[in-house]
mmCIF file of C-alpha atoms in Angstrom:
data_model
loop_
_atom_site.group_PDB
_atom_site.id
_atom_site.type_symbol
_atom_site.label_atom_id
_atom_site.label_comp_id
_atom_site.label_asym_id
_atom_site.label_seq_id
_atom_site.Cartn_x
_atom_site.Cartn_y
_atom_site.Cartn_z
ATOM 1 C CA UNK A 133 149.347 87.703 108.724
ATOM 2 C CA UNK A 134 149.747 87.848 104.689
ATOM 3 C CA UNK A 135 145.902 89.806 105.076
ATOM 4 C CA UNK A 136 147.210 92.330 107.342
ATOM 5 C CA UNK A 137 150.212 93.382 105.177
ATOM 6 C CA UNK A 138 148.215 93.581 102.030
ATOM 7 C CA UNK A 139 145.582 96.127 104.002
ATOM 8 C CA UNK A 140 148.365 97.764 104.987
ATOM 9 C CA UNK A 141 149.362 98.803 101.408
ATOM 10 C CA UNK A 142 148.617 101.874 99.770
ATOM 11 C CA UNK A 143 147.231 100.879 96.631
ATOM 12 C CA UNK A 144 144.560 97.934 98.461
ATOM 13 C CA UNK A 145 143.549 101.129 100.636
ATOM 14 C CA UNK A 146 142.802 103.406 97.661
ATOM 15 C CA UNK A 147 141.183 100.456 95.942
ATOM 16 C CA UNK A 148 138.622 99.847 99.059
ATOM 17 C CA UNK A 149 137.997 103.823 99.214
ATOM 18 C CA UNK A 150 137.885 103.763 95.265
ATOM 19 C CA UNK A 151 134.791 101.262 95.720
ATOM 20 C CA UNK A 152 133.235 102.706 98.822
ATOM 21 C CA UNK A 153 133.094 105.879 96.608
ATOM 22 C CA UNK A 154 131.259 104.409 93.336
ATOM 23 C CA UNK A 155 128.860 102.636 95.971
ATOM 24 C CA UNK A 156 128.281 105.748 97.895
ATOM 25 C CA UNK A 157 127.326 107.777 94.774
ATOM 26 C CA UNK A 158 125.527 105.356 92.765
ATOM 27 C CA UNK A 159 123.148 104.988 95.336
ATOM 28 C CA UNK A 160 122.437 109.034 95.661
ATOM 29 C CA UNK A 161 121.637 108.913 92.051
ATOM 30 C CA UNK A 162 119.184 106.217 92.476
ATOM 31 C CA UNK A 163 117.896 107.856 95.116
ATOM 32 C CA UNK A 164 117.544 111.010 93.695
ATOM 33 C CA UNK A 165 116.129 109.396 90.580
ATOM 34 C CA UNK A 166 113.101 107.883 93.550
ATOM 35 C CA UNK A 167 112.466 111.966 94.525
ATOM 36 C CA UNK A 168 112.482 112.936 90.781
ATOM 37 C CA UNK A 169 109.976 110.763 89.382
ATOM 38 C CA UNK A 170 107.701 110.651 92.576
ATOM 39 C CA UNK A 171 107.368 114.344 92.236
ATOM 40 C CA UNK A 172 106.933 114.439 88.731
ATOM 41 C CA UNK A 173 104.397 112.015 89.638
ATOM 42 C CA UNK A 174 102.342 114.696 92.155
ATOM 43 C CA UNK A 175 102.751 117.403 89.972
ATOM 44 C CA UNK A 176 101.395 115.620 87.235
ATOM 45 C CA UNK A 177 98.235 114.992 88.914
ATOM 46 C CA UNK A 178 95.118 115.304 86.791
ATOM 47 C CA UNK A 179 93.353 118.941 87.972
ATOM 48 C CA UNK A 180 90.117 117.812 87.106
ATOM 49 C CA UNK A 181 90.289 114.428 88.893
ATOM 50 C CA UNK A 182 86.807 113.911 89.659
ATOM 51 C CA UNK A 183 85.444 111.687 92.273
ATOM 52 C CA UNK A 184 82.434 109.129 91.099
ATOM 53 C CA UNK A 185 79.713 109.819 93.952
ATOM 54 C CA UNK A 186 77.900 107.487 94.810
ATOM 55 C CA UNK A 187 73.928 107.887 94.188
ATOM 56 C CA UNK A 188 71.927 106.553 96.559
ATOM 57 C CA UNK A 189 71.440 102.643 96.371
ATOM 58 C CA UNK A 190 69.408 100.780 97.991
ATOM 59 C CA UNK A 191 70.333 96.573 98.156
ATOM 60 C CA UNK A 192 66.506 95.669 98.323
ATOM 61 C CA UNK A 193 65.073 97.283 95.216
ATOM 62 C CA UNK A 194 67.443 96.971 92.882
ATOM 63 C CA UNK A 195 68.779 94.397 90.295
ATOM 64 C CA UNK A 196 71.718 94.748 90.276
ATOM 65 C CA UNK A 197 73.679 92.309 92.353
ATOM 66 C CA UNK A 198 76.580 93.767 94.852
ATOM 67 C CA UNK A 199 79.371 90.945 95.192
ATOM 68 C CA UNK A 200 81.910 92.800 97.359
ATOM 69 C CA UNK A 201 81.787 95.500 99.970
ATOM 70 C CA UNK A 202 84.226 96.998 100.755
ATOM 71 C CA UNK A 203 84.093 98.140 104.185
ATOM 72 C CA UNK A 204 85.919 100.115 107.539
ATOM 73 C CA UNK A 205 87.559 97.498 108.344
ATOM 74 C CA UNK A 206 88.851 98.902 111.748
ATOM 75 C CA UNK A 207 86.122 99.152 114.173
ATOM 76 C CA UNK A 208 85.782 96.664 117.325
ATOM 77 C CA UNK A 209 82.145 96.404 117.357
ATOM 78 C CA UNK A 210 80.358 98.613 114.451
ATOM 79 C CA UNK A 211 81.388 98.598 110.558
ATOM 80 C CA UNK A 212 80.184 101.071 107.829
ATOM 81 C CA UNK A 213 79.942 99.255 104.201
ATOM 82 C CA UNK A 214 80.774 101.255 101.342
ATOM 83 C CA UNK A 215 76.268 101.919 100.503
ATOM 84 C CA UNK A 216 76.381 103.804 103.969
ATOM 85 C CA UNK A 217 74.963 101.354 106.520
ATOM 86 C CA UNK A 218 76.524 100.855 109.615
ATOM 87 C CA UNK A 219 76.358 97.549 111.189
ATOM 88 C CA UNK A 220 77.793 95.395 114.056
ATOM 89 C CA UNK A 221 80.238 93.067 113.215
ATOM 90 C CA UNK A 222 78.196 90.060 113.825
ATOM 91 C CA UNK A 223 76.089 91.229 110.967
ATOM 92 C CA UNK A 224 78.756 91.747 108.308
ATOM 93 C CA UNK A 225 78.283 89.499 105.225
ATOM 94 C CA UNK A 226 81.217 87.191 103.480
ATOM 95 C CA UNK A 227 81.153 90.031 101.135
ATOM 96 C CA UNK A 228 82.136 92.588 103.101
ATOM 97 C CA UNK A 229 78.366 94.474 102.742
ATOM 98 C CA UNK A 230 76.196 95.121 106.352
ATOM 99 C CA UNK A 231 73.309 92.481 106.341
ATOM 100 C CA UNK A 232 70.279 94.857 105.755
ATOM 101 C CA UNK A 233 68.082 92.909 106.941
ATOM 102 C CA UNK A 234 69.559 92.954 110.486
ATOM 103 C CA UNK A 235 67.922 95.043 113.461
ATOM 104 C CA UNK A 236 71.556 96.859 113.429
ATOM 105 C CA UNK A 237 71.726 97.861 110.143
ATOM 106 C CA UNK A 238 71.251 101.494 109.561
ATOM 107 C CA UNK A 239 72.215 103.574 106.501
ATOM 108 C CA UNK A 240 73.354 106.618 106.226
ATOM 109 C CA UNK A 241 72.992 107.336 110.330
ATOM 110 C CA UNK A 242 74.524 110.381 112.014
ATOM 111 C CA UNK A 243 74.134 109.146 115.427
ATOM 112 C CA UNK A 244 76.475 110.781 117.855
ATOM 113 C CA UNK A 245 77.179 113.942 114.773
ATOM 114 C CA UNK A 246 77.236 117.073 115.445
ATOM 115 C CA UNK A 247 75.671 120.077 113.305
ATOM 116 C CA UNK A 248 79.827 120.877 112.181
ATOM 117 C CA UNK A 249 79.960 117.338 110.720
ATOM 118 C CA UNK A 250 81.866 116.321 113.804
ATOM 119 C CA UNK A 251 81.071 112.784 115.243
ATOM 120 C CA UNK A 252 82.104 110.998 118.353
ATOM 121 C CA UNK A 253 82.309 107.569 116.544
ATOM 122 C CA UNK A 254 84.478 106.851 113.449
ATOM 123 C CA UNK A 255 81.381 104.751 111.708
ATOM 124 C CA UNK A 256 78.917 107.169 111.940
ATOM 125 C CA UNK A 257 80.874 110.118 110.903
ATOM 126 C CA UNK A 258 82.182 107.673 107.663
ATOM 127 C CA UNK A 259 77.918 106.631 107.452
ATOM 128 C CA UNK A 260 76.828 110.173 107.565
ATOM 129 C CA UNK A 261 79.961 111.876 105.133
ATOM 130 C CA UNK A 262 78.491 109.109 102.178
ATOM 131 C CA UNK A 263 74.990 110.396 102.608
ATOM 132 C CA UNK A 264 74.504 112.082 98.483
ATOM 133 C CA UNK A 265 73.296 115.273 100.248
ATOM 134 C CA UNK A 266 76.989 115.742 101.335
ATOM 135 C CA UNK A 267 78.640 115.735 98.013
ATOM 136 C CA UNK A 268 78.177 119.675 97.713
ATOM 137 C CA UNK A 269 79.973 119.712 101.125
ATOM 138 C CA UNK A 270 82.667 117.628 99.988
ATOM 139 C CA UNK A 271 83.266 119.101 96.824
ATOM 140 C CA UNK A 272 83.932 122.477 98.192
ATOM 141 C CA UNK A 273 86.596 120.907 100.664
ATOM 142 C CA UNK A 274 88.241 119.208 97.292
ATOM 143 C CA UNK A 275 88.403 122.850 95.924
ATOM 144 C CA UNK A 276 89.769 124.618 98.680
ATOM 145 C CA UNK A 277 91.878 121.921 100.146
ATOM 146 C CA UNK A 278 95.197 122.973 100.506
ATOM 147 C CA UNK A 279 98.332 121.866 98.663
ATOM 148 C CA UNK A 280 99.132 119.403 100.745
ATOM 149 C CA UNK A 281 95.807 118.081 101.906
ATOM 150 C CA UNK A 282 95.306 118.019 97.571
ATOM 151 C CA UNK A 283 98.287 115.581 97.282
ATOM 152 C CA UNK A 284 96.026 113.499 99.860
ATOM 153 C CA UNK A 285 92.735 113.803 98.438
ATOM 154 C CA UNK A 286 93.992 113.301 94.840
ATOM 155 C CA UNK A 287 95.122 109.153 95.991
ATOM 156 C CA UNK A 288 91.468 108.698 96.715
ATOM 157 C CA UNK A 289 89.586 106.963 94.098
ATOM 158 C CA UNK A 290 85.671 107.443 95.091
ATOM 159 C CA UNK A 291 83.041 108.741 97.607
ATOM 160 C CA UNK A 292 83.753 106.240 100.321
ATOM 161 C CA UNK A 293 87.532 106.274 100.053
ATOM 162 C CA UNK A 294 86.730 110.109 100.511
ATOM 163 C CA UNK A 295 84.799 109.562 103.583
ATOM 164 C CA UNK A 296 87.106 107.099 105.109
ATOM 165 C CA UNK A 297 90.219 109.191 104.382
ATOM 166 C CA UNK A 298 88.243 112.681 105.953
ATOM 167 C CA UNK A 299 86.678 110.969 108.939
ATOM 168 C CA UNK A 300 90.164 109.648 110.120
ATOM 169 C CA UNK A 301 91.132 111.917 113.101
ATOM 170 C CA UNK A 302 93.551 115.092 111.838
ATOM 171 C CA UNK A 303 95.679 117.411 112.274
ATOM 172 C CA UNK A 304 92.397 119.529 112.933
ATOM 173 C CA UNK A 305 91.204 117.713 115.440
ATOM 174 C CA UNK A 306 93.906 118.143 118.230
ATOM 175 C CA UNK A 307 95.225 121.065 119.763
ATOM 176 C CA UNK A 308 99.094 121.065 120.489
ATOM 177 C CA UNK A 309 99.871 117.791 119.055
ATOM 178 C CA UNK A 310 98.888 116.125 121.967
ATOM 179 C CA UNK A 311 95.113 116.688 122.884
ATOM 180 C CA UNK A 312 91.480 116.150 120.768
ATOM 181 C CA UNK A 313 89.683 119.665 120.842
ATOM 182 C CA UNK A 314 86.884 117.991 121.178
ATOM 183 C CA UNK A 315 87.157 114.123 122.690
ATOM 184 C CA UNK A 316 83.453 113.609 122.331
ATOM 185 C CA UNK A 317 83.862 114.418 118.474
ATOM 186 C CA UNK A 318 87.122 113.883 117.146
ATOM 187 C CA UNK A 319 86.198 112.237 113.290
ATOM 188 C CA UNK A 320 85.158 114.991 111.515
ATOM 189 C CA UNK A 321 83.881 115.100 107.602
ATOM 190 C CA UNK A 322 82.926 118.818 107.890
ATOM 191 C CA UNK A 323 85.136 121.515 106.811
ATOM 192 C CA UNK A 324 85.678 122.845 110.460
ATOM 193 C CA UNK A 325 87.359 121.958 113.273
ATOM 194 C CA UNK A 326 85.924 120.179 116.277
ATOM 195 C CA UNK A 327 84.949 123.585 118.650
ATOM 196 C CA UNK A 328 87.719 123.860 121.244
ATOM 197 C CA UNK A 329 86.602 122.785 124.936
ATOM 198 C CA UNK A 330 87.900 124.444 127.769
ATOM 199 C CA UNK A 331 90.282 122.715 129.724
#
C-alpha cells in the first residue's frame, strides 16, 4: 500500500526517469568510446605489416628442435601441421606436428587442387597454399586485397595463419549466398574464384 502511493508521486517518478536517463546515456558513451578506439585501432594498422614466410624446413635434417605445432585443428580424419604435411589424425604428435615418419605423412601435397589454387579438401588446399613457391602468389593477394579483406589479412600473424585464414571457404566460393560454385573445390588459396558449374 505505502509503495504504491509513493510511485504514485511526482517527484519518485521524475527521480526513476532521472536515473533511467543517466543509465541510458552513460552507456552510449561507453559504447561509443568501444567503436572509437576499435577503429582507431584498424586505421592504425601498420602498411608495411609483413608476413614471416616460412622457408622450407624439413624435421629430419635439421637441428633445430620443433616443440609445438600448431596445426588445423578442424578436420575429422586428415590434419595439416604448420611445416606443410598433411597427416591423419592417428599420426598427429603430442606436439601438435604430423609424425613424418608415418606412411600418411605428406608435405606440401596438392592432392585433389586444381590449376586455380582451388581444392576439394580443406588440408590440402592449407598443405599446398604453405608450399614457399606460393609466397609470390600470396603476396600479390596481400597487395590487392581489398579494404575489407585488408582488415582480415592484417590479424594474421604468419604464412600458415595466412593459409588457414585463405583456404577457409568465402564469400568467393558460393554463388547467391546459398550454393558452392564449385562443390568439388570450394577452399581456395588462389586469387580466383572456384569456375562456376552449370546447374
Amino acid at each position: 500500500m505505502v509503495l504504491r502511493r509513493l510511485l504514485r508521486k511526482r517527484w519518485v517518478l521524475g527521480v526513476v526517469f532521472g536515473l533511467s536517463l543517466i543509465y541510458f546515456l552513460t552507456n552510449t558513451l561507453k559504447q561509443e568510446e568501444r567503436t572509437i578506439r576499435d577503429r582507431t585501432l584498424l586505421e592504425a594498422r601498420d602498411p608495411d605489416h609483413r608476413i614471416p614466410w616460412k622457408v622450407r624446413f624439413n624435421l629430419g635434417n635439421s637441428s633445430r628442435p620443433i616443440t609445438q605445432c600448431r596445426n588445423s585443428i578442424q578436420g575429422k580424419s586428415l590434419l595439416t601441421d604448420e611445416l606443410g604435411y598433411v597427416c591423419e589424425r592417428k599420426d598427429l604428435l603430442v606436439n601438435g606436428c604430423c609424425n613424418v615418419n608415418a606412411l600418411s605423412s605428406r608435405q606440401y601435397i596438392c592432392k585433389s587442387c586444381l590449376a586455380n589454387g582451388c581444392c576439394n579438401i580443406y588440408e590440402y588446399c592449407v598443405s599446398c597454399c604453405l608450399q614457399p613457391d606460393k609466397q609470390l602468389l600470396l603476396e600479390h593477394f596481400l597487395n590487392r586485397a581489398a579494404d575489407g579483406f585488408q582488415n582480415l589479412f592484417t590479424a594474421v600473424e604468419d604464412h600458415f595463419e595466412l593459409c588457414l585464414a585463405k583456404c577457409r571457404t568465402s564469400s568467393q566460393s558460393v554463388q547467391h549466398e546459398n550454393t558452392y560454385r564449385n562443390p568439388q573445390a570450394k577452399y581456395c588459396y588462389g586469387e580466383s574464384p572456384p569456375e562456376l558449374l552449370p546447374i
